[in-house]
Amino acid sequence: MIYANPGQEGSKVTFKKRYENFINGEWQAPIGGQYFENISPVTGEVFCEVARSQAEDIEQALDAAHAAKDAWGRTS
């Protein structure tokens, strides 16, 4: 069976054009403003862009995780 490629009519899967970092419950653009092309291994074509995170983005995510740890620790 052959399925339609993402983004084409009849596709079973959809993708946004661009994905950002999900930090502290929100989508956030990478601090450096850079993205890389995500290439399908099946077709060799670009199907979306993904945030190119750097150390500052990682530190921001870690800060959010550390701030949330106590509340998450009490979650059943």
Short mmCIF file of C-alpha atoms in Angstrom, two decimals:
data_model
loop_
_atom_site.label_atom_id
_atom_site.label_comp_id
_atom_site.label_asym_id
_atom_site.label_seq_id
_atom_site.Cartn_x
_atom_site.Cartn_y
_atom_site.Cartn_z
CA MET A 1 0.00 0.00 0.00
CA ILE A 2 1.30 3.47 -0.85
CA TYR A 3 0.30 6.43 1.28
CA ALA A 4 0.27 10.08 0.25
CA ASN A 5 3.30 12.05 1.43
CA PRO A 6 2.78 14.43 4.37
CA GLY A 7 1.43 17.76 3.21
CA GLN A 8 -0.29 16.26 0.19
CA GLU A 9 -3.99 15.66 -0.27
CA GLY A 10 -5.09 12.41 1.36
CA SER A 11 -2.08 12.22 3.67
CA LYS A 12 -2.59 10.33 6.94
CA VAL A 13 0.02 12.51 8.65
CA THR A 14 0.35 16.27 8.86
CA PHE A 15 3.28 18.38 9.97
CA LYS A 16 3.61 22.05 10.76
CA LYS A 17 6.04 23.95 8.52
CA ARG A 18 8.20 24.86 11.53
CA TYR A 19 8.69 23.46 15.02
CA GLU A 20 10.03 25.48 17.93
CA ASN A 21 11.21 24.47 21.40
CA PHE A 22 8.54 23.44 23.91
CA ILE A 23 9.75 24.96 27.18
CA ASN A 24 7.75 25.62 30.32
CA GLY A 25 4.49 24.67 28.59
CA GLU A 26 4.95 27.03 25.66
CA TRP A 27 6.37 26.89 22.14
CA GLN A 28 9.37 29.23 22.00
CA ALA A 29 11.55 30.23 19.09
CA PRO A 30 15.22 29.30 19.53
CA ILE A 31 17.19 32.12 21.13
CA GLY A 32 19.60 32.24 18.18
CA GLY A 33 16.70 32.30 15.71
CA GLN A 34 18.15 29.39 13.71
CA TYR A 35 16.33 26.36 12.31
CA PHE A 36 17.45 23.34 10.34
CA GLU A 37 15.66 21.47 7.58
CA ASN A 38 14.23 18.09 8.52
CA ILE A 39 14.66 15.80 5.52
CA SER A 40 12.56 12.71 4.94
CA PRO A 41 14.69 9.56 4.69
CA VAL A 42 12.07 8.15 2.32
CA THR A 43 11.91 10.91 -0.29
CA GLY A 44 14.99 13.00 0.50
CA GLU A 45 12.78 16.09 0.55
CA VAL A 46 12.47 18.70 3.30
CA PHE A 47 9.14 18.35 5.10
CA CYS A 48 9.56 20.82 7.98
CA GLU A 49 12.01 23.01 9.88
CA VAL A 50 13.13 22.31 13.45
CA ALA A 51 14.60 24.70 16.02
CA ARG A 52 18.40 24.62 16.13
CA SER A 53 18.77 24.93 19.88
CA GLN A 54 21.94 26.15 21.49
CA ALA A 55 23.28 26.20 25.03
CA GLU A 56 21.05 29.13 26.02
CA ASP A 57 17.92 27.23 24.95
CA ILE A 58 19.02 24.16 26.91
CA GLU A 59 19.71 26.25 30.01
CA GLN A 60 16.25 27.81 29.71
CA ALA A 61 14.67 24.33 29.47
CA LEU A 62 16.69 23.09 32.44
CA ASP A 63 15.67 26.12 34.52
CA ALA A 64 12.00 25.41 33.73
CA ALA A 65 12.42 21.72 34.61
CA HIS A 66 14.12 22.50 37.91
CA ALA A 67 11.39 25.02 38.78
CA ALA A 68 8.69 22.39 38.09
CA LYS A 69 10.32 19.43 39.85
CA ASP A 70 8.64 19.85 43.25
CA ALA A 71 5.13 20.07 41.77
CA TRP A 72 5.83 17.11 39.45
CA GLY A 73 7.17 15.14 42.38
CA ARG A 74 3.79 15.44 44.10
CA THR A 75 1.90 14.32 41.00
CA SER A 76 0.45 10.80 41.15
#
